[in-house]
PDB file of C-alpha atoms in Angstrom:
ATOM      1  CA  UNK A 134     -21.358  -8.266  -5.001  1.00  0.00           C
ATOM      2  CA  UNK A 135     -18.703  -6.910  -2.965  1.00  0.00           C
ATOM      3  CA  UNK A 136     -16.833  -3.689  -3.914  1.00  0.00           C
ATOM      4  CA  UNK A 137     -13.058  -3.784  -4.374  1.00  0.00           C
ATOM      5  CA  UNK A 138     -12.759  -1.240  -1.408  1.00  0.00           C
ATOM      6  CA  UNK A 139     -14.284  -3.991   0.764  1.00  0.00           C
ATOM      7  CA  UNK A 140     -11.880  -6.529  -0.503  1.00  0.00           C
ATOM      8  CA  UNK A 141      -8.806  -4.273   0.137  1.00  0.00           C
ATOM      9  CA  UNK A 142     -10.142  -3.560   3.802  1.00  0.00           C
ATOM     10  CA  UNK A 143      -9.539  -7.540   4.321  1.00  0.00           C
ATOM     11  CA  UNK A 144      -6.545  -7.975   2.130  1.00  0.00           C
ATOM     12  CA  UNK A 145      -4.687  -4.895   2.595  1.00  0.00           C
ATOM     13  CA  UNK A 146      -3.311  -2.162   0.224  1.00  0.00           C
ATOM     14  CA  UNK A 147       0.298  -3.125   0.352  1.00  0.00           C
ATOM     15  CA  UNK A 148       1.663  -2.637  -3.356  1.00  0.00           C
ATOM     16  CA  UNK A 149       5.251  -3.625  -4.079  1.00  0.00           C
ATOM     17  CA  UNK A 150       6.685  -1.311  -6.729  1.00  0.00           C
ATOM     18  CA  UNK A 151       9.995  -0.785  -8.473  1.00  0.00           C
ATOM     19  CA  UNK A 152      11.451   1.747 -10.669  1.00  0.00           C
ATOM     20  CA  UNK A 153      12.295   1.753 -14.477  1.00  0.00           C
ATOM     21  CA  UNK A 154      15.896   1.232 -13.940  1.00  0.00           C
ATOM     22  CA  UNK A 155      15.529  -1.924 -11.860  1.00  0.00           C
ATOM     23  CA  UNK A 156      17.088  -4.963 -13.177  1.00  0.00           C
ATOM     24  CA  UNK A 157      14.877  -7.885 -14.271  1.00  0.00           C
ATOM     25  CA  UNK A 158      16.810 -10.091 -11.862  1.00  0.00           C
ATOM     26  CA  UNK A 159      16.084  -7.593  -8.877  1.00  0.00           C
ATOM     27  CA  UNK A 160      12.443  -7.524  -9.903  1.00  0.00           C
ATOM     28  CA  UNK A 161      12.350 -11.389 -10.013  1.00  0.00           C
ATOM     29  CA  UNK A 162      13.928 -11.705  -6.697  1.00  0.00           C
ATOM     30  CA  UNK A 163      11.453  -9.244  -5.037  1.00  0.00           C
ATOM     31  CA  UNK A 164       8.621 -11.000  -6.514  1.00  0.00           C
ATOM     32  CA  UNK A 165      10.062 -14.315  -5.038  1.00  0.00           C
ATOM     33  CA  UNK A 166      10.677 -12.788  -1.745  1.00  0.00           C
ATOM     34  CA  UNK A 167       7.330 -11.275  -1.430  1.00  0.00           C
ATOM     35  CA  UNK A 168       5.520 -14.060  -2.968  1.00  0.00           C
ATOM     36  CA  UNK A 169       3.657 -11.892  -5.508  1.00  0.00           C
ATOM     37  CA  UNK A 170       3.297 -12.470  -9.399  1.00  0.00           C
ATOM     38  CA  UNK A 171       3.687  -8.839 -10.512  1.00  0.00           C
ATOM     39  CA  UNK A 172       5.059  -5.379  -9.473  1.00  0.00           C
ATOM     40  CA  UNK A 173       4.048  -2.047 -10.388  1.00  0.00           C
ATOM     41  CA  UNK A 174       6.764   0.190 -12.074  1.00  0.00           C
ATOM     42  CA  UNK A 175       6.295   3.712 -10.542  1.00  0.00           C
ATOM     43  CA  UNK A 176       8.175   6.981 -11.553  1.00  0.00           C
ATOM     44  CA  UNK A 177       7.390  10.322 -10.057  1.00  0.00           C
ATOM     45  CA  UNK A 178       4.480   8.821  -8.142  1.00  0.00           C
ATOM     46  CA  UNK A 179       2.722   7.686 -11.308  1.00  0.00           C
ATOM     47  CA  UNK A 180       2.289   4.110 -12.724  1.00  0.00           C
ATOM     48  CA  UNK A 181       4.686   3.648 -15.418  1.00  0.00           C
ATOM     49  CA  UNK A 182       4.046   0.066 -16.277  1.00  0.00           C
ATOM     50  CA  UNK A 183       3.573  -3.439 -14.614  1.00  0.00           C
ATOM     51  CA  UNK A 184       5.984  -6.341 -14.852  1.00  0.00           C
ATOM     52  CA  UNK A 185       4.471  -9.877 -14.247  1.00  0.00           C
ATOM     53  CA  UNK A 186       5.935 -13.403 -14.240  1.00  0.00           C
ATOM     54  CA  UNK A 187       3.997 -13.735 -17.460  1.00  0.00           C
ATOM     55  CA  UNK A 188       5.436 -10.754 -19.007  1.00  0.00           C
ATOM     56  CA  UNK A 189       8.981 -12.087 -18.376  1.00  0.00           C
ATOM     57  CA  UNK A 190       8.192 -15.721 -19.631  1.00  0.00           C
ATOM     58  CA  UNK A 191       6.569 -14.092 -22.937  1.00  0.00           C
ATOM     59  CA  UNK A 192       9.477 -11.781 -23.318  1.00  0.00           C
ATOM     60  CA  UNK A 193      11.818 -14.506 -23.000  1.00  0.00           C
ATOM     61  CA  UNK A 194       9.933 -16.713 -25.482  1.00  0.00           C
ATOM     62  CA  UNK A 195       9.584 -13.693 -27.972  1.00  0.00           C
ATOM     63  CA  UNK A 196      13.208 -12.536 -27.767  1.00  0.00           C
ATOM     64  CA  UNK A 197      14.573 -16.309 -27.501  1.00  0.00           C
ATOM     65  CA  UNK A 198      16.866 -15.351 -24.868  1.00  0.00           C
ATOM     66  CA  UNK A 199      16.782 -14.516 -21.168  1.00  0.00           C
ATOM     67  CA  UNK A 200      18.485 -11.267 -20.249  1.00  0.00           C
ATOM     68  CA  UNK A 201      18.239 -10.832 -16.576  1.00  0.00           C
ATOM     69  CA  UNK A 202      20.666  -7.872 -16.157  1.00  0.00           C
ATOM     70  CA  UNK A 203      18.551  -5.548 -18.372  1.00  0.00           C
ATOM     71  CA  UNK A 204      16.024  -3.326 -16.842  1.00  0.00           C
ATOM     72  CA  UNK A 205      12.537  -4.132 -16.379  1.00  0.00           C
ATOM     73  CA  UNK A 206      11.478  -1.688 -19.248  1.00  0.00           C
ATOM     74  CA  UNK A 207      12.619  -4.449 -21.649  1.00  0.00           C
ATOM     75  CA  UNK A 208       9.852  -6.756 -20.403  1.00  0.00           C
ATOM     76  CA  UNK A 209       7.135  -4.645 -18.716  1.00  0.00           C
ATOM     77  CA  UNK A 210       3.613  -3.744 -19.963  1.00  0.00           C
ATOM     78  CA  UNK A 211       3.548  -0.127 -20.274  1.00  0.00           C
ATOM     79  CA  UNK A 212      -0.165   0.385 -20.681  1.00  0.00           C
ATOM     80  CA  UNK A 213      -1.709  -0.434 -17.309  1.00  0.00           C
ATOM     81  CA  UNK A 214      -5.344  -1.184 -16.672  1.00  0.00           C
ATOM     82  CA  UNK A 215      -6.537   0.183 -13.489  1.00  0.00           C
ATOM     83  CA  UNK A 216      -9.773   0.092 -11.443  1.00  0.00           C
ATOM     84  CA  UNK A 217     -11.262   2.048  -8.847  1.00  0.00           C
ATOM     85  CA  UNK A 218     -12.310   0.847  -5.300  1.00  0.00           C
ATOM     86  CA  UNK A 219     -16.115   1.421  -6.283  1.00  0.00           C
ATOM     87  CA  UNK A 220     -15.746  -1.470  -8.819  1.00  0.00           C
ATOM     88  CA  UNK A 221     -17.474  -4.626  -7.989  1.00  0.00           C
ATOM     89  CA  UNK A 222     -15.557  -7.906  -7.710  1.00  0.00           C
ATOM     90  CA  UNK A 223     -17.660  -9.311 -10.492  1.00  0.00           C
ATOM     91  CA  UNK A 224     -16.750  -6.375 -12.873  1.00  0.00           C
ATOM     92  CA  UNK A 225     -13.035  -6.973 -12.067  1.00  0.00           C
ATOM     93  CA  UNK A 226     -13.273 -10.788 -12.683  1.00  0.00           C
ATOM     94  CA  UNK A 227     -14.702  -9.896 -16.199  1.00  0.00           C
ATOM     95  CA  UNK A 228     -12.278  -7.303 -17.015  1.00  0.00           C
ATOM     96  CA  UNK A 229      -9.359  -9.684 -16.171  1.00  0.00           C
ATOM     97  CA  UNK A 230     -10.991 -12.379 -18.270  1.00  0.00           C
ATOM     98  CA  UNK A 231     -11.641 -10.167 -21.406  1.00  0.00           C
ATOM     99  CA  UNK A 232      -8.136  -8.549 -20.896  1.00  0.00           C
ATOM    100  CA  UNK A 233      -6.220 -11.745 -20.278  1.00  0.00           C
ATOM    101  CA  UNK A 234      -4.571 -10.086 -17.103  1.00  0.00           C
ATOM    102  CA  UNK A 235      -4.210 -11.217 -13.668  1.00  0.00           C
ATOM    103  CA  UNK A 236      -3.488  -7.908 -11.888  1.00  0.00           C
ATOM    104  CA  UNK A 237      -5.274  -4.877 -11.429  1.00  0.00           C
ATOM    105  CA  UNK A 238      -4.012  -1.815  -9.867  1.00  0.00           C
ATOM    106  CA  UNK A 239      -6.467   0.125  -7.875  1.00  0.00           C
ATOM    107  CA  UNK A 240      -6.593   3.895  -8.293  1.00  0.00           C
ATOM    108  CA  UNK A 241      -8.530   6.625  -6.405  1.00  0.00           C
ATOM    109  CA  UNK A 242      -8.260  10.313  -7.329  1.00  0.00           C
ATOM    110  CA  UNK A 243      -5.229   9.713  -9.229  1.00  0.00           C
ATOM    111  CA  UNK A 244      -3.552   7.842  -6.155  1.00  0.00           C
ATOM    112  CA  UNK A 245      -2.529   4.278  -6.262  1.00  0.00           C
ATOM    113  CA  UNK A 246      -4.471   2.534  -3.322  1.00  0.00           C
ATOM    114  CA  UNK A 247      -3.838  -0.985  -3.714  1.00  0.00           C
ATOM    115  CA  UNK A 248      -3.637  -3.971  -6.205  1.00  0.00           C
ATOM    116  CA  UNK A 249      -5.777  -6.842  -6.556  1.00  0.00           C
ATOM    117  CA  UNK A 250      -4.931 -10.342  -8.295  1.00  0.00           C
ATOM    118  CA  UNK A 251      -6.937 -12.883  -9.727  1.00  0.00           C
ATOM    119  CA  UNK A 252      -6.259 -15.193  -6.542  1.00  0.00           C
ATOM    120  CA  UNK A 253      -7.885 -12.255  -4.639  1.00  0.00           C
ATOM    121  CA  UNK A 254     -11.068 -12.390  -6.856  1.00  0.00           C
ATOM    122  CA  UNK A 255     -11.551 -15.994  -6.752  1.00  0.00           C
ATOM    123  CA  UNK A 256     -10.979 -16.191  -2.921  1.00  0.00           C
ATOM    124  CA  UNK A 257     -13.518 -13.363  -2.606  1.00  0.00           C
ATOM    125  CA  UNK A 258     -15.959 -15.113  -4.916  1.00  0.00           C
ATOM    126  CA  UNK A 259     -15.705 -18.593  -3.127  1.00  0.00           C
ATOM    127  CA  UNK A 260     -16.231 -16.803   0.060  1.00  0.00           C
ATOM    128  CA  UNK A 261     -19.196 -15.306  -0.888  1.00  0.00           C
ATOM    129  CA  UNK A 262     -20.648 -18.437  -2.369  1.00  0.00           C
ATOM    130  CA  UNK A 263     -19.697 -20.357   0.801  1.00  0.00           C
ATOM    131  CA  UNK A 264     -21.698 -17.602   2.915  1.00  0.00           C
ATOM    132  CA  UNK A 265     -24.584 -18.044   0.569  1.00  0.00           C
ATOM    133  CA  UNK A 266     -24.691 -21.816   0.536  1.00  0.00           C
ATOM    134  CA  UNK A 267     -24.495 -21.908   4.328  1.00  0.00           C
ATOM    135  CA  UNK A 268     -27.319 -19.480   4.669  1.00  0.00           C
ATOM    136  CA  UNK A 269     -29.571 -21.543   2.379  1.00  0.00           C
ATOM    137  CA  UNK A 270     -28.676 -24.765   4.167  1.00  0.00           C
ATOM    138  CA  UNK A 271     -29.420 -23.116   7.552  1.00  0.00           C
ATOM    139  CA  UNK A 272     -32.794 -21.695   6.121  1.00  0.00           C
ATOM    140  CA  UNK A 273     -33.685 -25.168   4.785  1.00  0.00           C
ATOM    141  CA  UNK A 274     -32.937 -26.943   8.005  1.00  0.00           C
ATOM    142  CA  UNK A 275     -34.634 -24.270  10.106  1.00  0.00           C
ATOM    143  CA  UNK A 276     -31.317 -23.536  11.914  1.00  0.00           C
ATOM    144  CA  UNK A 277     -30.322 -20.137  13.470  1.00  0.00           C
ATOM    145  CA  UNK A 278     -34.001 -18.614  13.255  1.00  0.00           C
ATOM    146  CA  UNK A 279     -35.949 -17.572  16.426  1.00  0.00           C
ATOM    147  CA  UNK A 280     -33.052 -18.838  18.658  1.00  0.00           C
TER     148      UNK A 280
END
C-alpha cells in the first residue's frame, strides 16, 4: 500500500495552524473558511495540541455550555498522535480506527511536513481499489495487452 509521503505529494502539505491564545470562535471561523475539520496548535515551532470540530462538540457537551470567546486551550487535545511520511496508508487507517481520531499530523525529523485526515485515507484506498479493479477487468477481458 502507498506511503504517506506519496499521498502528501498529491494532496499537498499545507497545514493550517493557530496559537494557544487563539479564541475558539477564531479557530472555528478558520476551520470554516479553509474547509478543514481540525487545526494544529503550534507554539515555538512545535505541536502543542490539536483542536477539531469533535473536540469542540465534546467540550460543549461536557461543560454544558458553549464558550466561544475563551482560548482553544480550553477545548484542544494536548497529546497529539503523529505519524511519519514512511508509514503506510493502511497503518494510518488502523491507527485512526483504534485511537478514534480523524486527523494525523505528519512529522519528519521533528519537523511538521503535513497533515492527513480520514477523508484523505478513504480517498486513497478507494483510488487504489479502483485501479486494482480496472486492472483485473482489463486482464480478464484481454484489453491493453500486446497492443
